[in-house]
Backbone as JSON, one array per atom type, in Angstrom:
{
  "sequence": "MERIIIDMDEVIADPMGEMIEWYKKEYGGDVDWDKMLVGSWLKGFPEEHQYLVMERLTAPGFFRHLPVMEDAVEVLRELNQRYEVFIVSAAMEFPNSLKDKYDWLQEHFPFFSWRQLTLCGSKDLIYGDYMIDDHVKNLKGFKGKPYIFTTAHNLEVTGYDRINNWKEAAGIFLK",
  "N": [[-138.84, 110.78, -123.07], [-136.86, 107.96, -122.36], [-137.2, 104.6, -123.57], [-137.74, 101.45, -122.12], [-137.72, 98.06, -122.73], [-138.94, 95.19, -121.27], [-138.64, 91.83, -120.64], [-140.77, 89.1, -119.54], [-140.82, 86.24, -118.57], [-138.4, 84.46, -116.8], [-137.14, 86.79, -116.26], [-138.66, 88.83, -114.87], [-140.48, 87.13, -113.81], [-140.47, 83.79, -112.5], [-140.54, 81.08, -114.02], [-138.91, 78.81, -114.41], [-137.8, 78.26, -111.85], [-140.18, 77.69, -110.47], [-141.02, 75.42, -111.91], [-138.95, 73.6, -111.37], [-139.19, 73.32, -108.57], [-141.76, 72.14, -108.46], [-141.22, 69.77, -109.87], [-139.33, 68.47, -108.21], [-140.92, 68.07, -105.95], [-143.05, 66.48, -106.95], [-141.76, 64.32, -108.27], [-139.47, 63.77, -106.94], [-136.98, 64.1, -107.98], [-133.98, 65.64, -109.33], [-132.63, 68.37, -111.27], [-130.44, 68.58, -114.12], [-128.15, 70.85, -114.21], [-126.07, 71.45, -115.97], [-126.93, 70.51, -118.45], [-128.81, 72.37, -119.08], [-127.46, 74.45, -120.18], [-127.41, 74.34, -122.91], [-129.19, 76.01, -124.08], [-131.85, 75.77, -123.32], [-133.91, 75.42, -120.53], [-135.52, 73.25, -120.26], [-134.1, 71.02, -121.11], [-132.65, 70.29, -118.91], [-134.16, 68.63, -117.35], [-134.87, 65.14, -116.74], [-134.87, 63.16, -119.68], [-137.04, 61.39, -120.08], [-139.05, 62.63, -118.68], [-139.49, 65.08, -119.79], [-141.69, 65.59, -121.44], [-143.72, 65.8, -119.56], [-143.08, 68.18, -118.3], [-143.45, 69.94, -120.44], [-146.21, 69.57, -120.84], [-147.16, 70.69, -118.49], [-146.29, 73.33, -118.78], [-147.91, 74.17, -120.9], [-150.43, 74.01, -119.88], [-153.49, 75.48, -118.68], [-153.22, 77.99, -116.19], [-150.6, 77.62, -115.25], [-148.79, 79.82, -115.6], [-149.93, 81.7, -113.99], [-149.35, 81.74, -111.25], [-146.63, 82.23, -110.69], [-143.43, 82.67, -109.05], [-142.13, 85.89, -108.16], [-139.31, 87.57, -109.42], [-136.57, 88.39, -107.34], [-136.46, 91.62, -105.94], [-137.59, 92.76, -108.2], [-140.14, 94.06, -108.28], [-139.84, 96.46, -106.77], [-137.73, 97.76, -108.13], [-138.73, 97.96, -110.78], [-140.95, 99.55, -110.31], [-139.75, 102.0, -109.7], [-138.27, 102.41, -112.06], [-140.4, 102.79, -113.8], [-141.21, 105.32, -113.17], [-139.24, 106.91, -114.19], [-138.71, 106.19, -116.8], [-140.15, 105.22, -119.97], [-141.75, 102.37, -119.75], [-142.19, 99.1, -120.96], [-143.63, 95.96, -120.63], [-142.9, 93.09, -122.23], [-143.86, 90.09, -123.53], [-143.35, 87.05, -125.15], [-145.92, 85.45, -125.68], [-147.47, 83.81, -127.27], [-146.54, 81.29, -127.9], [-147.38, 79.68, -125.9], [-150.47, 79.62, -125.74], [-152.43, 79.4, -123.7], [-151.33, 80.85, -121.73], [-151.84, 83.57, -121.94], [-154.03, 84.99, -120.56], [-153.32, 84.23, -117.97], [-150.76, 85.41, -117.7], [-151.37, 88.13, -118.01], [-153.09, 88.54, -115.77], [-151.29, 87.87, -113.71], [-149.36, 89.89, -114.02], [-150.95, 92.16, -113.44], [-151.52, 91.66, -110.77], [-148.98, 91.63, -109.45], [-147.56, 93.83, -110.44], [-149.12, 96.31, -110.36], [-148.86, 98.97, -110.97], [-148.31, 99.3, -113.63], [-149.97, 100.23, -116.55], [-152.54, 98.79, -118.64], [-151.83, 99.44, -121.18], [-149.11, 99.28, -121.22], [-148.41, 96.68, -121.36], [-147.47, 94.05, -123.33], [-148.33, 91.27, -124.93], [-147.24, 88.97, -127.05], [-146.38, 87.36, -130.23], [-143.91, 87.47, -131.66], [-141.01, 89.34, -130.94], [-139.87, 90.99, -132.73], [-141.11, 93.25, -133.77], [-140.98, 95.14, -131.84], [-139.82, 98.15, -130.46], [-137.37, 100.23, -128.87], [-135.27, 101.99, -126.52], [-133.74, 100.44, -124.84], [-133.44, 96.95, -124.14], [-134.27, 94.3, -122.0], [-133.76, 90.99, -121.69], [-133.88, 87.4, -121.58], [-133.3, 85.77, -123.69], [-131.31, 85.3, -126.52], [-132.35, 85.25, -129.11], [-134.37, 87.14, -129.05], [-132.99, 89.45, -128.62], [-131.22, 89.81, -130.73], [-132.15, 91.15, -133.17], [-132.85, 93.58, -132.16], [-132.94, 97.09, -132.17], [-132.09, 98.97, -130.32], [-130.17, 99.28, -127.26], [-129.18, 96.2, -126.16], [-129.61, 94.06, -123.31], [-128.67, 91.12, -121.7], [-130.44, 89.1, -119.53], [-129.35, 87.25, -116.89], [-129.69, 83.78, -116.67], [-130.08, 80.21, -116.17], [-130.04, 78.95, -118.73], [-128.6, 80.66, -120.37], [-125.98, 81.07, -119.6], [-123.56, 80.63, -120.9], [-123.58, 82.34, -123.01], [-122.14, 84.92, -124.89], [-121.11, 88.29, -125.78], [-123.0, 90.17, -125.15], [-124.0, 92.78, -122.92], [-124.5, 92.03, -119.53], [-127.14, 91.58, -117.16], [-127.45, 90.6, -113.97], [-129.25, 90.53, -111.88], [-132.0, 92.29, -110.28], [-131.11, 94.35, -108.62], [-128.66, 94.99, -109.74], [-129.61, 95.94, -112.19], [-130.89, 98.25, -111.3], [-128.63, 99.71, -110.57], [-127.6, 100.27, -113.07], [-129.65, 101.67, -114.5], [-130.82, 103.5, -112.72], [-129.07, 105.27, -111.59]],
  "CA": [[-138.48, 109.75, -122.13], [-136.31, 106.77, -122.97], [-138.07, 103.43, -123.46], [-137.14, 100.17, -121.73], [-138.52, 96.87, -123.0], [-138.56, 94.2, -120.27], [-139.25, 90.51, -120.8], [-141.43, 88.61, -118.33], [-140.37, 84.94, -118.08], [-136.98, 84.38, -116.44], [-136.62, 88.15, -116.03], [-139.39, 89.31, -113.7], [-141.2, 85.96, -113.29], [-139.55, 82.65, -112.4], [-141.15, 79.79, -114.36], [-137.96, 77.72, -114.23], [-137.77, 77.93, -110.44], [-141.46, 77.06, -110.15], [-141.05, 74.08, -112.5], [-138.0, 72.76, -110.64], [-139.81, 73.0, -107.28], [-142.84, 71.18, -108.74], [-140.63, 68.5, -110.27], [-138.74, 67.86, -107.01], [-142.02, 67.65, -105.08], [-143.84, 65.43, -107.59], [-141.0, 63.17, -108.74], [-138.32, 63.56, -106.07], [-135.74, 64.17, -108.75], [-133.31, 66.92, -109.46], [-132.34, 68.72, -112.65], [-129.03, 68.62, -114.5], [-127.91, 72.25, -114.59], [-125.15, 71.52, -117.12], [-127.7, 70.3, -119.68], [-129.58, 73.59, -119.36], [-126.59, 75.4, -120.87], [-127.56, 74.22, -124.36], [-130.15, 76.99, -124.55], [-133.21, 75.53, -122.85], [-133.92, 74.79, -119.22], [-136.23, 71.97, -120.41], [-133.09, 69.97, -121.28], [-132.13, 69.92, -117.6], [-135.01, 67.6, -116.77], [-134.63, 63.84, -117.39], [-135.53, 63.07, -120.99], [-138.32, 60.68, -119.98], [-140.04, 63.49, -118.02], [-139.6, 66.38, -120.46], [-143.05, 65.78, -121.93], [-144.52, 66.24, -118.42], [-142.77, 69.59, -118.12], [-144.14, 70.65, -121.52], [-147.64, 69.53, -120.55], [-147.42, 71.66, -117.43], [-146.11, 74.67, -119.36], [-149.01, 74.51, -121.8], [-151.71, 73.89, -119.17], [-154.01, 76.72, -118.1], [-152.91, 78.23, -114.8], [-149.18, 77.53, -114.86], [-148.15, 81.14, -115.55], [-150.67, 82.59, -113.11], [-148.86, 81.77, -109.86], [-145.17, 82.15, -110.67], [-142.73, 83.57, -108.13], [-141.59, 87.14, -108.72], [-137.86, 87.67, -109.24], [-136.19, 89.22, -106.21], [-136.28, 93.06, -106.14], [-138.18, 93.22, -109.46], [-141.26, 94.99, -108.08], [-139.34, 97.76, -106.32], [-136.92, 98.39, -109.19], [-139.59, 98.32, -111.9], [-141.78, 100.69, -109.89], [-138.93, 103.21, -109.85], [-138.01, 102.59, -113.5], [-141.63, 103.28, -114.42], [-141.32, 106.76, -112.9], [-138.19, 107.61, -114.91], [-138.65, 105.72, -118.18], [-141.34, 104.63, -120.57], [-141.48, 100.94, -119.58], [-143.14, 98.14, -121.52], [-143.39, 94.54, -120.36], [-143.17, 92.41, -123.49], [-143.68, 88.65, -123.38], [-143.74, 86.25, -126.31], [-146.88, 84.56, -125.03], [-148.26, 83.01, -128.2], [-146.05, 79.91, -127.91], [-148.23, 79.01, -124.92], [-151.67, 80.45, -125.78], [-153.14, 79.41, -122.42], [-150.65, 81.76, -120.81], [-152.2, 84.97, -122.16], [-154.78, 85.54, -119.43], [-152.5, 84.02, -116.77], [-149.7, 86.42, -117.64], [-152.0, 89.43, -117.77], [-153.54, 88.57, -114.38], [-150.09, 87.88, -112.88], [-148.79, 91.24, -114.09], [-151.83, 93.07, -112.72], [-151.38, 91.4, -109.33], [-147.65, 91.95, -108.91], [-147.08, 95.1, -110.98], [-150.34, 97.07, -110.65], [-148.51, 100.33, -111.41], [-148.27, 99.33, -115.09], [-151.3, 100.25, -117.17], [-152.71, 97.76, -119.66], [-151.14, 99.91, -122.39], [-147.69, 98.98, -121.08], [-148.26, 95.22, -121.37], [-147.55, 93.53, -124.7], [-148.22, 89.82, -125.0], [-147.16, 88.85, -128.51], [-145.74, 86.17, -130.78], [-142.52, 87.78, -131.96], [-140.59, 90.65, -130.43], [-139.22, 91.72, -133.82], [-141.8, 94.51, -134.03], [-140.83, 95.99, -130.67], [-138.69, 99.08, -130.49], [-137.1, 100.95, -127.63], [-133.88, 102.38, -126.31], [-133.08, 99.34, -124.13], [-134.23, 95.73, -123.95], [-133.74, 93.33, -121.03], [-134.37, 89.72, -122.06], [-133.0, 86.26, -121.31], [-133.08, 85.0, -124.92], [-130.57, 85.97, -127.59], [-133.23, 85.38, -130.29], [-135.14, 88.38, -128.92], [-132.06, 90.59, -128.57], [-130.45, 89.9, -131.98], [-132.62, 92.17, -134.11], [-133.26, 94.79, -131.45], [-132.18, 98.25, -132.64], [-131.55, 99.73, -129.2], [-129.13, 98.65, -126.45], [-129.69, 94.98, -125.55], [-129.01, 93.49, -122.11], [-129.13, 89.76, -121.45], [-130.69, 88.85, -118.12], [-128.72, 85.97, -116.61], [-130.44, 82.62, -116.21], [-129.32, 78.98, -116.4], [-129.89, 78.57, -120.13], [-127.78, 81.58, -121.17], [-124.73, 81.34, -118.89], [-122.41, 80.58, -121.81], [-123.76, 83.34, -124.07], [-121.26, 86.08, -124.82], [-121.4, 89.32, -126.77], [-124.02, 91.08, -124.65], [-123.87, 93.22, -121.54], [-125.36, 91.21, -118.67], [-127.76, 92.02, -115.91], [-127.57, 89.36, -113.2], [-130.37, 90.62, -110.94], [-132.64, 93.6, -110.37], [-130.28, 95.36, -107.96], [-127.71, 95.4, -110.78], [-130.35, 96.77, -113.15], [-131.06, 99.56, -110.66], [-127.35, 100.39, -110.67], [-127.41, 100.72, -114.46], [-130.7, 102.58, -114.99], [-131.35, 104.44, -111.72], [-127.99, 105.98, -110.91]],
  "C": [[-137.91, 108.54, -122.88], [-137.2, 105.57, -122.65], [-137.26, 102.19, -123.12], [-138.15, 99.06, -121.98], [-138.03, 95.79, -122.04], [-139.36, 92.92, -120.51], [-139.89, 90.08, -119.48], [-140.76, 87.33, -117.79], [-138.85, 84.89, -117.96], [-136.33, 85.74, -116.24], [-137.33, 88.79, -114.84], [-140.22, 88.2, -113.06], [-140.27, 84.76, -113.37], [-140.23, 81.32, -112.73], [-140.2, 78.61, -114.17], [-137.91, 77.3, -112.76], [-139.04, 77.22, -109.99], [-141.5, 75.63, -110.66], [-140.11, 73.13, -111.76], [-138.58, 72.36, -109.29], [-140.92, 71.97, -107.45], [-142.27, 69.8, -109.04], [-140.04, 67.76, -109.06], [-139.84, 67.3, -106.12], [-142.76, 66.44, -105.66], [-143.05, 64.15, -107.88], [-139.74, 62.91, -107.91], [-136.98, 63.63, -106.77], [-135.15, 65.57, -108.77], [-133.06, 67.17, -110.94], [-130.83, 68.71, -112.86], [-128.75, 70.02, -115.05], [-127.02, 72.36, -115.81], [-125.9, 71.34, -118.44], [-128.54, 71.52, -120.05], [-128.77, 74.59, -120.18], [-126.73, 75.35, -122.39], [-128.67, 75.13, -124.9], [-131.58, 76.8, -124.1], [-133.17, 74.87, -121.49], [-134.69, 73.48, -119.24], [-135.24, 70.81, -120.48], [-132.51, 69.5, -119.94], [-132.95, 68.86, -116.88], [-134.72, 66.27, -117.45], [-135.48, 63.72, -118.65], [-136.91, 62.42, -120.91], [-139.41, 61.5, -119.3], [-140.22, 64.84, -118.72], [-141.0, 66.63, -121.01], [-143.98, 66.25, -120.8], [-144.31, 67.74, -118.15], [-143.49, 70.41, -119.2], [-145.65, 70.67, -121.31], [-148.0, 70.57, -119.5], [-147.3, 73.09, -117.95], [-147.3, 75.1, -120.21], [-150.38, 74.47, -121.12], [-152.18, 75.25, -118.66], [-153.61, 76.81, -116.62], [-151.45, 78.23, -114.43], [-148.57, 78.92, -114.67], [-148.82, 82.09, -114.56], [-150.04, 82.76, -111.73], [-147.35, 81.64, -109.76], [-144.58, 83.06, -109.6], [-142.21, 84.8, -108.88], [-140.09, 87.15, -108.44], [-137.55, 88.7, -108.14], [-135.9, 90.66, -106.66], [-136.94, 93.61, -107.41], [-139.27, 94.27, -109.24], [-140.74, 96.38, -107.72], [-138.59, 98.48, -107.43], [-137.8, 98.81, -110.36], [-140.52, 99.48, -111.55], [-141.0, 102.0, -110.09], [-138.58, 103.47, -111.32], [-139.22, 103.21, -114.19], [-141.84, 104.77, -114.18], [-140.32, 107.56, -113.73], [-138.1, 107.29, -116.4], [-140.04, 105.36, -118.67], [-141.07, 103.12, -120.59], [-142.6, 100.13, -120.21], [-142.7, 96.74, -121.12], [-143.84, 93.81, -121.63], [-142.85, 90.93, -123.33], [-144.18, 87.94, -124.62], [-144.66, 85.14, -125.81], [-147.6, 83.61, -125.98], [-147.78, 81.56, -128.3], [-146.88, 79.05, -126.96], [-149.52, 79.81, -124.8], [-152.47, 80.48, -124.48], [-152.54, 80.39, -121.44], [-151.13, 83.2, -120.9], [-152.92, 85.59, -120.96], [-153.99, 85.38, -118.13], [-151.46, 85.11, -116.62], [-150.28, 87.8, -117.36], [-152.42, 89.56, -116.3], [-152.35, 88.63, -113.41], [-149.47, 89.28, -112.85], [-149.64, 92.25, -113.33], [-151.72, 92.9, -111.21], [-150.06, 91.93, -108.77], [-147.1, 93.31, -109.34], [-148.26, 96.0, -111.33], [-150.07, 98.5, -111.11], [-148.32, 100.43, -112.92], [-149.71, 99.34, -115.62], [-151.35, 99.14, -118.23], [-152.01, 98.15, -120.95], [-149.65, 99.59, -122.37], [-147.39, 97.48, -121.13], [-148.48, 94.71, -122.79], [-147.29, 92.04, -124.67], [-148.34, 89.46, -126.48], [-146.56, 87.52, -128.93], [-144.25, 86.4, -130.99], [-142.19, 89.18, -131.45], [-139.9, 91.49, -131.5], [-139.85, 93.08, -134.09], [-141.6, 95.55, -132.93], [-139.64, 96.91, -130.83], [-138.57, 99.78, -129.14], [-135.64, 101.33, -127.58], [-133.07, 101.24, -125.69], [-134.03, 98.14, -124.1], [-133.5, 94.83, -122.96], [-134.5, 92.03, -121.28], [-133.38, 88.6, -121.76], [-132.67, 85.45, -122.56], [-132.4, 85.84, -125.98], [-131.47, 86.19, -128.8], [-134.05, 86.66, -130.24], [-134.25, 89.61, -128.96], [-131.37, 90.84, -129.91], [-130.88, 91.04, -132.89], [-133.0, 93.49, -133.47], [-132.35, 95.95, -131.84], [-131.57, 99.1, -131.53], [-130.44, 98.97, -128.51], [-129.69, 97.41, -125.79], [-128.9, 94.59, -124.29], [-129.56, 92.08, -121.96], [-129.27, 89.57, -119.95], [-130.25, 87.42, -117.82], [-129.71, 84.96, -116.06], [-129.67, 81.38, -116.66], [-129.07, 78.69, -117.88], [-129.02, 79.52, -120.95], [-126.41, 81.89, -120.54], [-123.51, 81.36, -119.81], [-122.52, 81.57, -122.97], [-122.8, 84.5, -123.83], [-121.71, 87.12, -125.85], [-122.48, 90.31, -126.36], [-123.64, 91.55, -123.25], [-124.91, 92.46, -120.72], [-125.94, 92.0, -117.52], [-128.05, 90.73, -115.15], [-128.74, 89.35, -112.24], [-130.91, 92.05, -110.99], [-131.9, 94.69, -109.61], [-129.23, 95.89, -108.94], [-128.4, 96.3, -111.81], [-130.57, 98.17, -112.58], [-129.77, 100.35, -110.76], [-127.08, 100.93, -112.06], [-128.38, 101.86, -114.81], [-131.14, 103.65, -114.0], [-130.24, 105.2, -111.0], [-128.16, 107.47, -110.95]]
}
């Protein structure tokens, strides 16, 4: 069976969308989408509030209640029947996220066994036939076929085949 490595944040979970909604509700402000193009959605928030965003990202509970990306559950359920699928998230940058991410995955993707969930520091040790991720840093050293999952911070990235949503991914992997 071919192996697909799938990132969590900004691929199957929507921390950016959750953070933007929180920011609008709490501070009544909006984000600058153009500033997100420099490689980090954090840059889209006003500079004087970026520390608040980081505090929220590192707080226990933030990653537990994220929205699920549209069509992700249905497509990943089917992928899991045809491929060896691993959800791989670089969770060590935010150590409080480990349990949150595990619980979130168990709630929304209960068809994945605990053996298919890898919460790690670096994805350099991961191997597979395909990887779907939103960060070039994770795709660069990957030995299989990399796909960049489109999000605000990678819109200007070139050199990778793109997946814009989970319906598109189904068209690639489930045809």
